[in-house]
Amino acid sequence: DTEVTQTPKHLVMGMTNKKSLKCEQHMGHRAMYWYKQKAKKPPELMFVYSYEKLSINESVPSRFSPECPNSSLLNLHLHALQPEDSALYLCASSQDGIASGQETQYFGPGTRLLVL
Amino acid sequence: AQKITQTQPGMFVQEKEAVTLDCTYDTSDPSYGLFWYKQPSSGEMIFLIYQGSYDQQNATEGRYSLNFQKARKSANLVISASQLGDSAMYFCARFNGGATNKLIFGTGTLLAVQP
């Protein structure tokens, strides 16, 4: 089973709202990722968690706050977003995030976020 | 950052024909992996195929195969017997190298399969 689930599928929020995106995997993976993808562009890495510890933060603004409560769950807390943050947010997981260069990442269906 | 190049922004193919999507990459690493993902309009990134740099044979997965030419640093995806459901964006990707597990994507190729 290579399933990664994400909720919600769609989210509309105002610039003063606080919301959260949720990602879950049951493949026993120990690395989880958040990507942001603008229309007609490739995904861009935001955060990496490996063994529930934040290992990479790609200089993401603090209005995005990741959380990894356990090895199966990954959240992205959103606060005071800007309209330019509107995008598809993809979650992924892989075996353990060790930089072997050969670890397949499996993606969820994404959350389409619109900030008004 | 090590670069992935996909030179075909868009391609058409007739149903049941084969199509090749190009991918070239930079690297100074002796060991690396290359990946292809499919992204339909629904948004999900679907893993298709993986090629390791030390693999002796080109990877194959059903109708997908990889034409891996290590010396030329190219890893082209071949889709045989195209189906209407193959219409999607296709991304080539590899890790950025170093002590991170950061996946770098090419700009993608939008494939349209025509009946």
Coordinates of N, CA and C in Angstrom, one line a residue, chain A residues 33 35 37 40-43 45 48 56 58 88 90 94 97-109 112, chain B residues 31-33 35 37 39 41-45 47 50 52-54 89 91 95 98-103 105-107:
Chain A
Y33 N 7.4 15.0 4.1 CA 7.8 16.2 3.3 C 6.6 17.0 3.1
Y35 N 5.6 20.0 0.2 CA 6.0 20.7 -1.0 C 4.9 21.8 -1.3
Q37 N 3.4 23.8 -4.7 CA 3.4 23.8 -6.2 C 2.5 24.9 -6.7
K40 N 1.5 25.3 -13.1 CA 2.4 25.1 -14.3 C 3.9 25.2 -13.9
K41 N 4.1 24.9 -12.6 CA 5.5 24.8 -12.1 C 5.7 23.5 -11.4
P42 N 7.0 23.1 -11.3 CA 7.3 21.9 -10.5 C 7.1 22.1 -9.0
P43 N 6.9 21.1 -8.2 CA 6.9 21.2 -6.8 C 8.2 21.8 -6.2
L45 N 10.3 22.1 -2.5 CA 10.4 21.6 -1.2 C 10.2 22.7 -0.2
V48 N 11.2 19.1 5.6 CA 11.5 17.6 5.7 C 11.5 17.3 7.1
I56 N 15.0 19.6 7.4 CA 15.2 20.7 6.4 C 14.0 21.7 6.5
E58 N 13.3 25.0 4.1 CA 13.9 25.7 3.0 C 13.6 27.2 3.1
L88 N -1.0 24.5 -4.7 CA -1.3 23.1 -4.3 C -0.2 22.7 -3.3
L90 N 1.5 19.7 -1.4 CA 1.7 18.3 -1.5 C 2.5 17.8 -0.3
S94 N 8.8 9.0 2.6 CA 9.8 8.0 2.1 C 10.3 7.2 3.3
G97 N 14.4 9.0 4.9 CA 14.9 10.4 4.7 C 16.4 10.4 4.7
I98 N 17.1 9.3 4.8 CA 18.6 9.3 4.8 C 19.0 9.6 3.4
A99 N 20.0 10.5 3.3 CA 20.4 11.0 2.0 C 21.1 10.0 1.1
S100 N 20.4 8.9 0.8 CA 21.1 7.9 -0.1 C 20.9 8.2 -1.5
G101 N 20.0 9.2 -1.8 CA 19.8 9.6 -3.2 C 19.0 8.6 -4.0
Q102 N 18.5 7.6 -3.3 CA 17.8 6.5 -4.1 C 16.5 6.2 -3.4
E103 N 15.9 7.0 -2.6 CA 14.7 6.7 -1.8 C 13.5 7.3 -2.5
T104 N 12.6 6.5 -2.9 CA 11.4 7.0 -3.6 C 10.5 7.7 -2.6
Q105 N 10.0 8.9 -3.1 CA 9.0 9.6 -2.3 C 7.6 9.4 -2.9
Y106 N 6.7 9.1 -2.0 CA 5.3 8.8 -2.4 C 4.5 10.0 -2.0
F107 N 3.7 10.5 -2.9 CA 2.9 11.7 -2.7 C 1.5 11.5 -2.4
G108 N 0.9 12.4 -1.7 CA -0.5 12.4 -1.5 C -1.2 13.2 -2.6
P109 N -2.5 13.3 -2.6 CA -3.3 14.0 -3.7 C -3.2 15.5 -3.6
R112 N -5.6 21.9 -2.4 CA -5.6 23.2 -3.2 C -6.0 24.3 -2.3
Chain B
S31 N 27.0 8.2 -7.3 CA 25.8 7.4 -7.0 C 24.6 8.3 -6.9
Y32 N 23.6 8.0 -7.7 CA 22.4 8.8 -7.6 C 21.2 8.0 -8.2
G33 N 20.0 8.5 -8.0 CA 18.8 7.9 -8.5 C 18.0 8.9 -9.3
F35 N 14.1 9.7 -11.0 CA 12.7 9.3 -10.9 C 11.9 10.0 -11.9
Y37 N 7.7 11.0 -12.4 CA 6.4 11.2 -11.8 C 5.4 11.6 -12.8
Q39 N 1.7 13.6 -13.2 CA 0.7 14.4 -12.4 C -0.5 14.8 -13.3
S41 N -4.4 16.2 -14.0 CA -5.0 17.4 -13.7 C -5.5 17.5 -12.2
S42 N -5.8 16.3 -11.7 CA -6.3 16.2 -10.3 C -5.2 16.6 -9.3
G43 N -4.0 16.6 -9.7 CA -2.9 17.1 -8.8 C -2.0 16.1 -8.1
E44 N -2.4 14.9 -8.0 CA -1.6 13.9 -7.3 C -0.3 13.6 -8.1
M45 N 0.8 13.5 -7.4 CA 2.1 13.1 -8.1 C 2.2 11.6 -8.0
F47 N 4.2 8.2 -8.6 CA 5.5 7.7 -8.9 C 5.4 6.6 -10.0
Y50 N 11.9 4.3 -11.4 CA 13.2 4.7 -10.8 C 14.3 4.0 -11.5
G52 N 18.6 3.7 -10.9 CA 19.8 3.9 -10.1 C 21.0 4.0 -11.0
S53 N 21.9 4.9 -10.6 CA 23.0 5.1 -11.5 C 23.9 3.9 -11.7
Y54 N 23.9 3.0 -10.8 CA 24.7 1.8 -11.0 C 23.9 0.6 -11.5
M89 N 0.9 15.8 -16.8 CA 2.2 16.4 -16.8 C 3.1 15.4 -16.3
F91 N 7.0 14.7 -14.8 CA 8.2 15.3 -14.2 C 9.3 14.3 -14.0
F95 N 17.7 13.6 -6.7 CA 18.1 14.2 -5.5 C 19.2 15.2 -5.7
G98 N 24.6 15.7 -1.7 CA 24.9 16.2 -0.4 C 24.2 15.5 0.7
A99 N 24.2 16.1 1.9 CA 23.6 15.4 3.0 C 22.1 15.7 3.2
T100 N 21.4 15.8 2.2 CA 20.0 16.1 2.3 C 19.2 15.1 1.4
N101 N 18.0 15.0 1.6 CA 17.1 14.1 0.8 C 16.2 15.0 -0.1
K102 N 16.8 16.1 -0.6 CA 15.9 17.1 -1.3 C 15.8 16.6 -2.8
L103 N 14.5 16.5 -3.2 CA 14.2 16.1 -4.5 C 14.1 17.3 -5.4
F105 N 13.0 18.8 -9.2 CA 12.2 18.4 -10.3 C 12.6 19.2 -11.5
G106 N 12.5 18.6 -12.7 CA 12.5 19.4 -13.9 C 11.3 20.2 -14.1
T107 N 11.2 20.9 -15.2 CA 10.0 21.8 -15.4 C 8.8 21.1 -15.9

